[in-house]
XYZ file of C-alpha atoms in Angstrom:
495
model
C 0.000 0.000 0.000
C 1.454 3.003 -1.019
C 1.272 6.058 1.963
C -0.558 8.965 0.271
C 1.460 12.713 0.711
C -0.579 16.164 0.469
C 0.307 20.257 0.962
C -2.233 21.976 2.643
C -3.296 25.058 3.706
C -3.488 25.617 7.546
C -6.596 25.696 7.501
C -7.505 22.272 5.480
C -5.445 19.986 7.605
C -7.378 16.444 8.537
C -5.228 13.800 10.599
C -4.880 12.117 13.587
C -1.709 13.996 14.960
C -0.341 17.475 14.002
C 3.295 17.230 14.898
C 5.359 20.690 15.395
C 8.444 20.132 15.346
C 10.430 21.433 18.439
C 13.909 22.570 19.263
C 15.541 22.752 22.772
C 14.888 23.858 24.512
C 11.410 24.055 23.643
C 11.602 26.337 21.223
C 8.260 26.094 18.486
C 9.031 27.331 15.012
C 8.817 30.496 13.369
C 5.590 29.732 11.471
C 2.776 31.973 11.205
C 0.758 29.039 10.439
C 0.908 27.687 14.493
C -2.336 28.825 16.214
C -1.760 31.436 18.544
C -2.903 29.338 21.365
C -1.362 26.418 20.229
C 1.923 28.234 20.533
C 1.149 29.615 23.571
C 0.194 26.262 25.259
C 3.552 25.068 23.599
C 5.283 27.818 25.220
C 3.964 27.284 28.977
C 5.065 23.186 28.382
C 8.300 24.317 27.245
C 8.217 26.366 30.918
C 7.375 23.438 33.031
C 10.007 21.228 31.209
C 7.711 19.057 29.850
C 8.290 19.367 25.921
C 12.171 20.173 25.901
C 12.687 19.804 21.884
C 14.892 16.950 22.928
C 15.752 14.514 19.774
C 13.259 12.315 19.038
C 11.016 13.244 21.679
C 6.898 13.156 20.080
C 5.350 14.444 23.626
C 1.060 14.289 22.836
C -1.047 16.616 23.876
C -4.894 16.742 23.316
C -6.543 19.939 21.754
C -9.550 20.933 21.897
C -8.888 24.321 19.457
C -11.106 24.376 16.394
C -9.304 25.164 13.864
C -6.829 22.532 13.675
C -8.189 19.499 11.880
C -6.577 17.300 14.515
C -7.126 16.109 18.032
C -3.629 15.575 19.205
C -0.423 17.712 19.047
C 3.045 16.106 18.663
C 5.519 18.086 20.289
C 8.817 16.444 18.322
C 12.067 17.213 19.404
C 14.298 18.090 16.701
C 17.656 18.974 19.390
C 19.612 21.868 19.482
C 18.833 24.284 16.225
C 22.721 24.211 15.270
C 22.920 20.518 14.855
C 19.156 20.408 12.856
C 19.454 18.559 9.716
C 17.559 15.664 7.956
C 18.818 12.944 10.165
C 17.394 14.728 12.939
C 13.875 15.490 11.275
C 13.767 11.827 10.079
C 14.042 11.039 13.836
C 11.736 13.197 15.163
C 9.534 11.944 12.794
C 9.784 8.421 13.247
C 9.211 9.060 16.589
C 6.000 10.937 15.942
C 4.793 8.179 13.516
C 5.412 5.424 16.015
C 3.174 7.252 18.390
C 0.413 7.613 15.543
C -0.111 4.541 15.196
C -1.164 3.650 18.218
C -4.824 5.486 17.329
C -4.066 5.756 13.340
C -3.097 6.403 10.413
C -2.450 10.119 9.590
C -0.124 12.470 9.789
C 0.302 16.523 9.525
C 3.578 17.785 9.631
C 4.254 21.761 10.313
C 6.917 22.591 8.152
C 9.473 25.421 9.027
C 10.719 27.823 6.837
C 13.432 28.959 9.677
C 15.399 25.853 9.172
C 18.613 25.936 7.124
C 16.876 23.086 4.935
C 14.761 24.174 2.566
C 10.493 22.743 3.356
C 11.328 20.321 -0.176
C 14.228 18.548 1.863
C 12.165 18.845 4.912
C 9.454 17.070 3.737
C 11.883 14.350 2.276
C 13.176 13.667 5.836
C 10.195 13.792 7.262
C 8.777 10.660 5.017
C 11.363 8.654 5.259
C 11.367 9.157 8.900
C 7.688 8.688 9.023
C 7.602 5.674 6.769
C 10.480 3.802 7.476
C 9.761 4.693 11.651
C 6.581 3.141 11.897
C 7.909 -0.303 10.466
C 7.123 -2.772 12.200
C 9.464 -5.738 11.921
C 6.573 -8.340 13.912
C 5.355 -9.430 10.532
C 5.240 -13.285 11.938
C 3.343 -12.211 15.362
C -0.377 -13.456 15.618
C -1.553 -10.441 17.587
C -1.704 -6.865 15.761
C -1.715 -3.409 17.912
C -0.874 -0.998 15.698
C -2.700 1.075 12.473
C 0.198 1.667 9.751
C 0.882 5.371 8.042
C -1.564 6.106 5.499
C -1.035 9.632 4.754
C 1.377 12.094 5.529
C 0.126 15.717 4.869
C 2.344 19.311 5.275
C 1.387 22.603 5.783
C 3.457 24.964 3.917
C 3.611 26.242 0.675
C 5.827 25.130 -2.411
C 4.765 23.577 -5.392
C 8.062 21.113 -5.416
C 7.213 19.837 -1.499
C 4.471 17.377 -2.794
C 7.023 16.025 -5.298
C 9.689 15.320 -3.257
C 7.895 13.950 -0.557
C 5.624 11.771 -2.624
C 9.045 10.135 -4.289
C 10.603 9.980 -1.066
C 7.626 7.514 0.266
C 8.108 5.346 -2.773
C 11.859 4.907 -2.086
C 10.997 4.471 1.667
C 8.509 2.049 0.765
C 10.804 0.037 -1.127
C 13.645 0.343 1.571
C 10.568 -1.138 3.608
C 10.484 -4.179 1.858
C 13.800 -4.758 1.768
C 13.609 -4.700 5.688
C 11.017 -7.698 5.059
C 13.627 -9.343 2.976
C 16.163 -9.157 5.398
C 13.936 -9.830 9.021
C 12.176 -13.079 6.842
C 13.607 -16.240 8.051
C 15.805 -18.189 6.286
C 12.923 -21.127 6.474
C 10.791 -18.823 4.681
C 13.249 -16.869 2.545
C 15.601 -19.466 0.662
C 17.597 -18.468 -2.616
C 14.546 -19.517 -4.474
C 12.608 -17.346 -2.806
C 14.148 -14.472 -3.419
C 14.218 -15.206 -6.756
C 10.438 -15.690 -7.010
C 10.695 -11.906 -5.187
C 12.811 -10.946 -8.235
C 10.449 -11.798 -10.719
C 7.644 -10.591 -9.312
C 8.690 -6.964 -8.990
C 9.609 -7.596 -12.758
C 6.101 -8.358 -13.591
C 4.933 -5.282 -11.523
C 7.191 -2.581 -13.168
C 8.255 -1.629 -16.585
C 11.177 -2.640 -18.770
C 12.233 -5.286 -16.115
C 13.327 -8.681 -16.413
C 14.075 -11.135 -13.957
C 15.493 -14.228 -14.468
C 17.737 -16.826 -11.817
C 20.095 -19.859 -12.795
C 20.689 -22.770 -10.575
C 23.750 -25.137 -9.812
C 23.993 -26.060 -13.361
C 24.049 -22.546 -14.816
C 26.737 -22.066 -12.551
C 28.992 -24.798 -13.631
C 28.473 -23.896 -17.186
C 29.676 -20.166 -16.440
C 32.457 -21.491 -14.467
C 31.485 -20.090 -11.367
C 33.659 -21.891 -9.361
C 33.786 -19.769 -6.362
C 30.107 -19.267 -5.824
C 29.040 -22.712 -6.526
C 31.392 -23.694 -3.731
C 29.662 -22.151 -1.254
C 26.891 -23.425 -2.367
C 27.184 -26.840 -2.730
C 27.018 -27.775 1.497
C 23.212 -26.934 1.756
C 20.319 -29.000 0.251
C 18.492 -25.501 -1.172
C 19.969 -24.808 -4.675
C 21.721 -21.266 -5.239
C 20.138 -18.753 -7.400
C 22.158 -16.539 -9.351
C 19.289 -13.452 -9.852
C 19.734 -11.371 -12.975
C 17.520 -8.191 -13.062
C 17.575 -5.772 -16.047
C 16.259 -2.640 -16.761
C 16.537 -1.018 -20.000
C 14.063 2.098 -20.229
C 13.264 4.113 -23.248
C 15.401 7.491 -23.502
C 17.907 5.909 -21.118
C 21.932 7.864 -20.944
C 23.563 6.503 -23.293
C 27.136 4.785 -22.834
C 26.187 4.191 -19.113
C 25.180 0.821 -17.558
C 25.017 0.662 -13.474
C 25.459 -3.048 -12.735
C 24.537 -3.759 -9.073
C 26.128 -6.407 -7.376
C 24.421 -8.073 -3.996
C 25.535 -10.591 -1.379
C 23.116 -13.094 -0.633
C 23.541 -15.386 1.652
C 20.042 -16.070 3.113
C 21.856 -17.885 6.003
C 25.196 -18.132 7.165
C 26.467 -20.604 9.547
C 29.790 -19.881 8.723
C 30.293 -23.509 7.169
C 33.349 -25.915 8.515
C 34.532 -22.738 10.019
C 31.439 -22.389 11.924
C 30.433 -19.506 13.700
C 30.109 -18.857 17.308
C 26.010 -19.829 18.303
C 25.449 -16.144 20.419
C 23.114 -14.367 17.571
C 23.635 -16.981 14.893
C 19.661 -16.479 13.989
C 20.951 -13.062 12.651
C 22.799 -14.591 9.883
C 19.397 -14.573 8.389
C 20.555 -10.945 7.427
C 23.689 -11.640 5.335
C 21.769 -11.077 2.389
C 20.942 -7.612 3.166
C 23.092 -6.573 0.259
C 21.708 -8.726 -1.851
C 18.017 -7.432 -0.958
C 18.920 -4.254 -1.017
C 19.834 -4.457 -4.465
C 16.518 -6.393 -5.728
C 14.699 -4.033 -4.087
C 16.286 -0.778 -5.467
C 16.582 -2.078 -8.505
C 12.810 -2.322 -8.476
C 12.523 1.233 -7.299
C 14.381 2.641 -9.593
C 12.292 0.767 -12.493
C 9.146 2.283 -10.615
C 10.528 5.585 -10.857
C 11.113 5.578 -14.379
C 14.778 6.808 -13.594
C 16.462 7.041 -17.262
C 19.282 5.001 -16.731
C 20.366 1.033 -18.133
C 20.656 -1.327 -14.511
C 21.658 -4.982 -14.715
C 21.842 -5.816 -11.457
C 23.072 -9.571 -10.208
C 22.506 -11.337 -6.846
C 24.260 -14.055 -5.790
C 22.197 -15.925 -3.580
C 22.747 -19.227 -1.681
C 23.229 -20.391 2.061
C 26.593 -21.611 3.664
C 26.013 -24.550 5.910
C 27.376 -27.288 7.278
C 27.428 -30.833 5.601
C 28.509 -33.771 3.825
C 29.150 -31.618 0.286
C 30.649 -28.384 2.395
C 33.252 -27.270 0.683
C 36.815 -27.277 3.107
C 39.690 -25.310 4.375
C 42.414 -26.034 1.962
C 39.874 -26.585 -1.219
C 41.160 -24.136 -4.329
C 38.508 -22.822 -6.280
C 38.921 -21.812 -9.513
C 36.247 -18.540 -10.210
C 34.734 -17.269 -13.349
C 37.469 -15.190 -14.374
C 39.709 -18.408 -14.216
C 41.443 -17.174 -11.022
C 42.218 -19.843 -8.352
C 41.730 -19.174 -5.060
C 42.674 -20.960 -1.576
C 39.680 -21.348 1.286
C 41.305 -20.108 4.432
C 38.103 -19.886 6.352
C 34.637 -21.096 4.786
C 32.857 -18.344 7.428
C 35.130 -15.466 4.512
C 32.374 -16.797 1.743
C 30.869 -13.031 1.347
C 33.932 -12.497 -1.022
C 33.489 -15.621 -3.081
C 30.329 -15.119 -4.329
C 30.744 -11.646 -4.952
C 34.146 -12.509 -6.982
C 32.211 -14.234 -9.597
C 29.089 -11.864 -9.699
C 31.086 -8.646 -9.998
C 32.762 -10.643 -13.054
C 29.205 -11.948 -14.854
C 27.916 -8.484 -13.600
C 31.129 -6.741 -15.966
C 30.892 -8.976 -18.598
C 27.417 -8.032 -18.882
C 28.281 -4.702 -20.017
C 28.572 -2.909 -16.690
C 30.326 0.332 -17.405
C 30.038 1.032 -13.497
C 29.949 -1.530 -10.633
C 28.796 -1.524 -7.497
C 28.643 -4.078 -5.091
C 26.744 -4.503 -1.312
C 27.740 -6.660 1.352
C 27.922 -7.306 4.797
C 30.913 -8.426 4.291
C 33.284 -8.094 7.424
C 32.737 -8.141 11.324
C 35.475 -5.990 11.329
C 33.801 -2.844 9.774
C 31.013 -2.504 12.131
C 33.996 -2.530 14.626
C 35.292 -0.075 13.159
C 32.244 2.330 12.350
C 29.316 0.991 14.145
C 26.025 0.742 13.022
C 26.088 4.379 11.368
C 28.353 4.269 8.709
C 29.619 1.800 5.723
C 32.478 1.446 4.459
C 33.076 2.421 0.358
C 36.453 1.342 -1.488
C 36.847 1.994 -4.661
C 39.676 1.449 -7.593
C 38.183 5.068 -8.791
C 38.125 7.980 -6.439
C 35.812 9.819 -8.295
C 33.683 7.137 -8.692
C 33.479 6.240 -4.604
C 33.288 10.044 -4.307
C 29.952 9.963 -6.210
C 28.534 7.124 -4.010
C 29.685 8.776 -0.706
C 28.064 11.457 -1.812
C 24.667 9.767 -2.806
C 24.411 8.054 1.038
C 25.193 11.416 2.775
C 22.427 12.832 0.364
C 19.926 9.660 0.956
C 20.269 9.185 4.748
C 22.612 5.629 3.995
C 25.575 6.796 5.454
C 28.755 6.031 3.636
C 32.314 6.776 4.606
C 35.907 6.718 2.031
C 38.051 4.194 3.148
C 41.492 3.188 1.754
C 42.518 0.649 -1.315
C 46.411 -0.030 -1.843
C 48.098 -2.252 -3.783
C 50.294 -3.373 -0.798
C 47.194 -5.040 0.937
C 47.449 -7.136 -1.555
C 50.200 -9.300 0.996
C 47.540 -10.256 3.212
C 45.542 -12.533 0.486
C 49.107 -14.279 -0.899
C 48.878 -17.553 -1.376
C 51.289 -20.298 -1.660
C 49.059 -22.561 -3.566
C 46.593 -20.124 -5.526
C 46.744 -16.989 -7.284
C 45.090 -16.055 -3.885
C 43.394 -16.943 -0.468
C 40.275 -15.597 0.572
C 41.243 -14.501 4.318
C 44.144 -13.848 6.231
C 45.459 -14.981 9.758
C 47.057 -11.743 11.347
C 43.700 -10.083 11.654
C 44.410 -6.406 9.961
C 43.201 -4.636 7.516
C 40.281 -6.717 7.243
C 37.890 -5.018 5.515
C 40.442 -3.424 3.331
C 42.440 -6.351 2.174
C 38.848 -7.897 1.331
C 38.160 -5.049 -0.943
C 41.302 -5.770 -2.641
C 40.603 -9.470 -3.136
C 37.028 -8.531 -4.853
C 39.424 -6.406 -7.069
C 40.298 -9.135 -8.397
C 37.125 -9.833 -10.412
C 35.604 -6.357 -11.467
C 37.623 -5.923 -14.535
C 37.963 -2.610 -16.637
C 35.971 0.366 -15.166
C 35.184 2.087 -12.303
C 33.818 -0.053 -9.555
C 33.272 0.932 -5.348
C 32.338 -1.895 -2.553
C 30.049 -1.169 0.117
C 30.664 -3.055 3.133
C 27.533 -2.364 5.371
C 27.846 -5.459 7.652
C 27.075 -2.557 10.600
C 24.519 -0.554 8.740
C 22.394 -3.308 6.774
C 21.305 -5.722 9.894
C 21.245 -4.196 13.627
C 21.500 -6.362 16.369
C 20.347 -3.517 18.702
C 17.764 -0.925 17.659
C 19.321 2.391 16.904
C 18.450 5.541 18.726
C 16.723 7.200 15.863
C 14.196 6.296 13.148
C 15.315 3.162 12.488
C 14.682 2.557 15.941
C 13.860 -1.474 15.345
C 16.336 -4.744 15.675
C 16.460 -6.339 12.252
C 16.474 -5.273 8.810
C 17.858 -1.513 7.922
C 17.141 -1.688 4.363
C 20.317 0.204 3.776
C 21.282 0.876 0.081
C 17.969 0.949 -1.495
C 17.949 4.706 -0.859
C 21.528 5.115 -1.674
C 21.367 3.414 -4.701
C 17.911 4.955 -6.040
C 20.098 8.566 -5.480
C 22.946 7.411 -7.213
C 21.138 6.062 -9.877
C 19.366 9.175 -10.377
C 22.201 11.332 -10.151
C 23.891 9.301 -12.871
C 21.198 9.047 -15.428
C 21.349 12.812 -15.277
C-alpha cells in the first residue's frame, strides 16, 4: 500500500496527529501558520520542562482548538537548532509516527521555513522518517496493535514539497520491503525465494526482467567460487539477474549492481560462534537491497540502463561443504585458496562482480555485509566504500550522505594485496594476522571487477542491527540500507 502525501493550507489539515516540530529547549518554530494558542500552550510546556525539543522526543497533547483538523499535538524534538538537519527530522519523525499509530493512520507535519533546509528537503526527511519509523518488523506475530501510516500531509507552501515527498515515500517504501527481505527467516526466505521476489517486482514494473540460474548454470559459467559455497546446503543457489533497459535511457552508461546473498550463514566448517547466529538470516541484506532498489528505480522511471546480479545461496554445514584447503577456480579463471569457509561473502561476490562486468557494466557496485570488522570499526552508522576510482566512490559517498545511507571513504592499496598471498593459488580468501580486514577484502574482490570504475560497500554494521538504533530506524532487524543510496545514485547518474 502506497502512503498517500498532500500540501495543505493551515486551515484544510485532517489527521490524527499534528506534529510541530520542536527545538531545545522548547523552542516552536517560526511559522505563522501555528495557532496562537497552540503556541502559547507550547510555550507554557516548554516552561514546566515538559516538551524540551529533545531529539526524538513526540510528547502528545490533546486539543480541543477548532481550527486545527486534529485532536492531538506532537511536540517532536528536533535537538539543538545548530545541529538540525535531515537525520534529525527523520528522527523526530519516526518518533511521531510510532506514536500515531497507536490510534491511526495520519499524519500533519508543520513545516518550518526557519530551518537551514529548505520545506522540499524537509518534507523528504520527514517521510522517510515517518515511513520507514513506523515499520514494524513483527510481521510473523499473531496479535496486531498498531494502524500503519496512510497519509502524511504538510502545511506549507511550495509547489516542489508534494514532489519530493511523494518520491521519497516510494523509495521508503521500497527500503521497507527490503527490511522484510532481510527480518524473513531463512525457512521462509531461501535463494529460491528471493528469486520468485525478483520476478515478481519484474512483472509489476516496466522494462524489467528477472530471471535466476541454478547449480547447473553455474557450472556452465564457471562459477567456481560461488558454486562452492553453495554446494554444502540441500536448497539450490540462485544466481538473480535483473535488467532494466528504459526508453530514452543515458547513453554509454550501464550501473550493474552487485548483492551478497547469503540467506543464512552458519559460517560452514569454520562455523560460527552460536550467540546471535539467527541473525545470519541478514547476510543477504546486500543482496536485498539491491533487488529491491533495482525495483525502485524501475518504478521511478529513472532514465538510466541497470543490470543488477545477486548471488544468492546459504553456507552450511554438511557432507558436500566445501573445506579449508579446497582451491577454487572462479569465473574469471582465477584460483583461489579457502582459508576460512565463514570469509564466503567475497566468493560469491568474486564471480558476480565478473558476470555483472561482462554483462556490459560500465560502473559496478557491489553490497555486502561483508566483514565483522567494519562494524567494529564504524558501528552501526556508517559503511564502508572502497573503490579502484576515487571519483567514482566520491559519487557514491556522496549519494548516502544525500539519501540518509551513510557512507564513509576508506582506503585501497596495492600493498594489501600481501595479506591474500597464497602459496598454492593466485590467492586466499582470508588472512590470519587479523588487519586490515575489511580493506584487504576489498582488494581481493578487485580481483574480479575488470575494466571500469567499480566501489564496494561493506555495510555489515549498517544493513542488519543487532540492537535498535536511537533514531528512526529505531527497530532490531532489517535496515534496508542501500535501497535509498542506490535509487540517489542512480538518479544522479542518469542525469
Amino acid at each position: 500500500m502506497r502512503v498517500q502525501v498532500s500540501v495543505v493550507s493551515p486551515g484544510a489539515v485532517e489527521a490524527d496527529v499534528l506534529a510541530v516540530p520542536v527545538a531545545e529547549p522548547g523552542e516552536p518554530p517560526a511559522n505563522g501558520a501555528l495557532d496562537e494558542r497552540l503556541r502559547a500552550r507550547l510555550a507554557d510546556l516548554a516552561t514546566a520542562g515538559e516538551v524540551t525539543g529533545e531529539l526524538g522526543e513526540a510528547w502528545l497533547v490533546h486539543v480541543e482548538e477548532d481550527g486545527l483538523g486534529a485532536p492531538r499535538v506532537a511536540a517532536a524534538g528536533l535537538g539543538p537548532r545548530a545541529e538540525i538537519d535531515a537525520d534529525a527530522l527523520r528522527t523526530a519523525a519516526g518518533a511521531v509516527a510510532r506514536a500515531a499509530t497507536r490510534f491511526g493512520g495520519a499524519v500533519a507535519w508543520l513545516l518550518d521555513p526557519s530551518l537551514e533546509l529548505s520545506p522540499a528537503e524537509q518534507a523528504r526527511a520527514v517521510v522517510e522518517g515517518a515511513v520507514m519509523g513506523a515499520y514494524e518488523p513483527g510481521r510473523w506475530k499473531t496479535a496486531k496493535r498498531r494502524h500503519t501510516i496512510e497519509r502524511i500531509v504538510f502545511v506549507g507552501e511550495g509547489e516542489e514539497i508534494a514532489e519530493a515527498a511523494t518520491r521519497a515515500a516510494r523509495v521508503a517504501e521500497w527500503a521497507n520491503r527490503a527490511r522484510d527481505l532481510s527480518n524473513a527467516p531463512a525457512n521462509e526466505l531461501t535463494p529460491e525465494e528471493l528469486a520468485a521476489r525478483a520476478a515478481d517486482i519484474a512483472g509489476e514494473v516496466e522494462h524489467l526482467t528477472a530471471d535466476a540460474l541454478g547449480p547447473e548454470g553455474l557450472h556452465e559459467l564457471g562459477m567456481g567460487a560461488f558454486a562452492a559455497v553453495a554446494q554444502g546446503s540441500h536448497n539450490p543457489a540462485r544466481l538473480i539477474v535483473m535488467r532494466y533497459a528504459p526508453a530514452g535511457a543515458r547513453a554509454g552508461v550501464k550501473l550493474g549492481l552487485v548483492g551478497k546473498a547469503i540467506t543464512f550463514d552458519s559460517g560452514g566448517i569454520s562455523i560460527k560462534p552460536s550467540l546471535y547466529m539467527e541473525d545470519m538470516k541478514g547476510d543477504m541484506a546486500g543482496g536485498g537491497a539491491v533487488v529491491e532498489a533495482t525495483g525502485a528505480i524501475a518504478d521511478l522511471g529513472v532514465p538510466l540502463e541497470v543490470v543488477s546480479v545477486v548471488a544468492a545461496c546459504e553456507n552450511l554445514t554438511g557432507g558436500g561443504s566445501y573445506r579449508p584447503g579446497d582451491i577454487l577456480t572462479a569465473m574469471n579463471g582465477k584460483t583461489i585458496e579457502v582459508v576460512n569457509t565463514d570469509a564466503e561473502g567475497r566468493l560469491v561476490l568474486a564471480d558476480a562482480l565478473w558476470y555483472a562486468r561482462r554483462e556490459g557494466a560500465t560502473h559496478l557496485l557491489d553490497l555486502a555485509t561483508l566483514t565483522g570488522a567494519m562494524e567494529k570499526a564504524l558501528g552501526d552508522l556508517y559503511a564502508g566504500v572502497f573503490a579502484n576510482d576515487d571519483d567514482w566512490r566520491a559519487q557514491v559517498v556522496a549519494a548516502g550522505e544525500a539519501s540518509g545511507d551513510h557512507a564513509w571513504p576508506l582506503p585501497l592499496h596495492r600493498r594489501y594485496r600481501r595479506y591474500i598471498d597464497s602459496a598454492f593459488a593466485d590467492m586466499k580468501n582470508q588472512s590470519v594476522r587479523g588487519q586490515a580486514i575489511p580493506a584487504y577484502a576489498g582488494e581481493f574482490l578487485q580481483e574480479f571487477v575488470g575494466e571500469g570504475p567499480w566501489a564496494h560497500v561493506d555495510m555489515a554494521g549498517t544493513g542488519f542491527l543487532t540492537w535498535p538504533r536511537p533514531d528512526y530506524l529505531a527497530q532490531k532487524g532489517g535496515t534496508g540500507y542501500g535501497v535509498r543510496l542506490i535509487v540517489e545514485l542512480a538518479t544522479r547518474l542518469a542525469s
